[in-house]
Amino acid sequence: MAWKKLGLIGAMNEEIELLVQHMDNVTETERAGIVYREGRFQGKDVVVCRSGVGKVNAAVCTQILIDRYGVDAVIFTGVAGALDPELNIGDIVVSTECMQHDMDVTALGFERGVIPYERTSVFAADAALAELAYAASAALFPGKSKQGRVLSGDQFVASRDTVRELHEQLKGTCTEMEGASVAQVCSMNGIPYVVIRSMSDKADGSAHVNFAEFTVLASENSYRIVEEMLKRM
């Protein structure tokens, strides 16, 4: 598949810093308080932006990428907390699908994570993008890459009980704060997407200790995967 213009999103500066440093012919514009950098990266037309933390920021950012910048695919990259007990810090998760873990209308009879009255609440990643991301990740980090469901919520998870619950009940592989909203917006617009997350912590009681220490390393891993993906396109 030949994507003509890619939207590359990270939630924090650390997650897009390396991308910005390696772009050519960069022009900057600002919309809704978000800076969008258009240019070339690995010979491809890209728009790189920092969405900000949380699902609302990520959704606004993604819709603007689609409407104003005409991207025909979106890659969200950054850090996450591991839910799958087999994952370690530095390991990579490539999304097969995304779901909101904090969507909870169980009091009205809906299952947790279900968005009432919508066609679906689980948003599948584009198969070709996900395959490309996983191949790049597996080549760079043999034995450290996994495909699975990415859970998103406006919460920084730091509880062993919550980790177990999200993994067992919602089948989550990792948890973060933006991917599912990017996935939903892309789904609503018919735009392919994939989320690539590098584990910065194990989303348990040690999260506040690990997060700052490993965010830079995890962000470097994510950058290398996106770089390799674009080389292979």
XYZ file of C-alpha atoms in Angstrom:
233
model
C 0.000 0.000 0.000
C 1.403 3.409 -0.990
C 0.351 6.006 1.548
C 0.995 9.492 0.219
C 0.972 11.544 3.407
C 1.420 10.224 6.927
C 0.319 11.783 10.191
C 2.807 10.960 12.960
C 1.557 11.699 16.477
C 3.078 11.526 19.934
C 1.466 12.713 23.145
C 4.593 14.262 24.671
C 7.588 16.194 23.390
C 9.917 13.268 24.108
C 7.838 11.093 21.788
C 8.217 13.323 18.706
C 11.550 15.040 19.380
C 13.654 12.611 17.329
C 11.178 12.673 14.440
C 11.312 16.467 14.298
C 15.126 16.458 14.440
C 15.352 14.216 11.379
C 12.760 15.933 9.178
C 13.590 17.960 6.067
C 11.843 20.999 4.529
C 9.852 21.690 7.672
C 7.055 24.245 7.870
C 5.103 24.875 11.064
C 1.502 25.868 11.609
C -0.624 25.928 14.733
C -4.262 24.887 15.036
C -6.274 24.467 18.235
C -3.102 25.037 20.234
C -1.289 22.140 18.539
C 1.827 22.720 16.415
C 1.862 20.745 13.155
C 5.176 20.294 11.361
C 4.904 19.385 7.686
C 7.945 18.086 5.869
C 9.802 15.037 4.623
C 11.067 12.081 6.632
C 12.747 9.068 5.062
C 11.622 10.354 1.677
C 7.938 10.478 2.648
C 5.565 13.419 3.152
C 4.717 13.584 6.848
C 2.969 15.806 9.356
C 4.393 15.430 12.871
C 2.614 16.755 15.940
C 2.395 16.520 19.709
C -1.231 15.937 20.572
C -0.943 16.480 24.297
C -1.971 13.930 26.893
C -5.402 12.332 27.007
C -8.157 11.193 24.703
C -9.710 14.582 23.920
C -6.395 16.109 22.871
C -5.604 13.083 20.728
C -9.032 13.087 19.060
C -8.860 16.796 18.193
C -5.328 16.382 16.869
C -6.289 13.424 14.679
C -9.353 15.097 13.164
C -7.307 18.177 12.275
C -4.644 15.980 10.654
C -7.329 14.438 8.478
C -9.364 17.560 7.679
C -6.685 20.245 7.375
C -3.601 18.320 6.332
C -5.131 15.536 4.268
C -3.173 12.657 5.777
C -4.185 9.259 4.449
C -2.744 7.215 7.338
C -1.959 7.869 11.001
C 0.781 6.367 13.164
C 0.636 7.056 16.884
C 3.854 6.334 18.710
C 5.027 6.649 22.282
C 5.116 4.956 25.655
C 2.672 2.776 27.574
C 2.299 0.653 30.671
C 2.466 -3.115 30.245
C -0.600 -5.181 31.123
C 0.511 -8.526 29.704
C 2.729 -10.078 32.410
C 5.093 -11.375 29.716
C 6.034 -7.819 28.736
C 9.071 -6.078 30.180
C 10.201 -2.477 30.171
C 11.487 -1.601 26.700
C 9.318 -4.186 24.941
C 7.131 -3.084 22.032
C 3.387 -3.488 21.468
C 1.894 -2.985 18.010
C -1.873 -2.544 18.078
C -4.192 -5.080 16.526
C -7.074 -3.001 17.890
C -7.870 -0.316 20.464
C -10.573 0.114 23.091
C -11.415 2.608 25.842
C -11.122 1.003 29.264
C -12.697 3.961 31.067
C -15.904 3.897 28.999
C -18.205 2.470 31.665
C -21.972 2.397 31.212
C -22.418 -0.872 33.077
C -25.110 0.724 35.266
C -27.361 0.783 32.183
C -26.621 -2.804 31.217
C -23.755 -2.287 28.773
C -20.524 -4.226 29.107
C -17.498 -2.261 30.271
C -15.729 -0.569 27.373
C -18.836 -0.504 25.188
C -19.771 2.880 23.730
C -23.599 2.954 23.838
C -25.438 2.908 20.507
C -22.278 2.861 18.379
C -21.603 0.247 15.714
C -18.437 -0.873 17.460
C -16.363 -0.076 20.510
C -13.245 -1.984 19.412
C -11.378 -0.279 16.583
C -9.185 -2.511 14.446
C -5.808 -1.255 13.290
C -5.113 -1.284 9.564
C -3.781 -4.756 8.782
C -1.098 -3.582 6.337
C 0.177 -0.836 8.653
C 0.159 -3.163 11.652
C 2.033 -5.851 9.691
C 4.610 -3.295 8.582
C 5.015 -1.966 12.143
C 5.411 -5.429 13.614
C 7.936 -6.482 10.959
C 9.989 -3.348 11.637
C 9.785 -3.837 15.394
C 10.657 -7.538 15.259
C 13.661 -6.805 13.038
C 14.994 -4.115 15.376
C 14.097 -5.763 18.677
C 14.010 -9.549 18.219
C 11.973 -11.314 20.871
C 10.739 -8.046 22.367
C 7.771 -7.276 20.123
C 4.135 -8.256 20.601
C 0.856 -7.571 18.833
C -2.274 -7.020 20.867
C -5.126 -4.885 22.107
C -4.188 -1.396 23.290
C -6.435 -0.018 26.029
C -6.828 3.719 26.543
C -8.256 5.811 29.343
C -7.781 9.192 30.964
C -5.961 7.580 33.864
C -2.316 6.855 34.629
C -2.577 3.255 35.806
C -0.337 2.472 38.787
C -2.140 -0.365 40.556
C -1.456 -4.101 40.356
C -5.160 -4.836 40.851
C -6.124 -2.561 37.950
C -3.447 -4.119 35.740
C -4.824 -7.600 36.398
C -8.395 -6.413 35.795
C -7.588 -4.708 32.484
C -5.611 -7.692 31.261
C -8.073 -10.371 32.312
C -11.426 -8.642 31.769
C -10.681 -6.439 28.746
C -7.870 -8.526 27.232
C -5.516 -5.560 27.146
C -1.862 -5.981 26.232
C -0.859 -2.483 27.334
C -2.519 0.692 28.592
C -2.037 4.356 27.718
C -4.090 7.537 27.376
C -4.634 8.300 23.673
C -4.625 5.379 21.231
C -8.307 4.422 21.317
C -9.435 7.959 20.564
C -7.056 8.155 17.601
C -8.392 4.769 16.502
C -12.026 5.856 16.790
C -11.511 9.095 14.871
C -9.624 7.242 12.131
C -12.368 4.617 11.984
C -15.078 7.268 11.688
C -13.175 8.875 8.799
C -12.098 5.686 7.029
C -8.412 6.410 7.617
C -5.945 3.573 8.351
C -4.063 3.778 11.631
C -1.700 1.855 13.871
C -0.512 2.491 17.437
C 3.058 1.570 18.401
C 3.883 1.627 22.087
C 7.152 1.023 23.877
C 6.783 -0.105 27.493
C 8.058 2.546 29.908
C 6.650 0.836 33.004
C 4.656 -2.169 34.125
C 1.604 -0.076 35.137
C 1.904 -1.258 38.721
C 3.011 0.333 41.973
C 6.430 1.135 40.532
C 5.020 3.197 37.650
C 5.937 6.611 39.082
C 9.524 5.435 39.554
C 9.972 3.774 36.176
C 8.106 6.220 33.979
C 10.493 9.182 33.997
C 13.550 6.956 33.873
C 12.513 4.924 30.858
C 10.430 7.392 28.814
C 13.470 8.606 26.871
C 14.632 5.045 26.101
C 11.133 3.959 25.133
C 10.691 7.002 22.906
C 13.964 6.187 21.115
C 12.696 2.672 20.469
C 9.429 4.001 19.054
C 11.303 6.448 16.817
C 13.503 3.679 15.414
C 10.448 1.604 14.529
C 8.741 4.475 12.690
C 11.994 5.200 10.860
C 12.285 1.537 9.823
C 8.631 1.446 8.733
C 9.078 4.387 6.403
C 12.273 2.894 4.986
C 10.292 -0.244 4.112
C 7.331 1.591 2.542
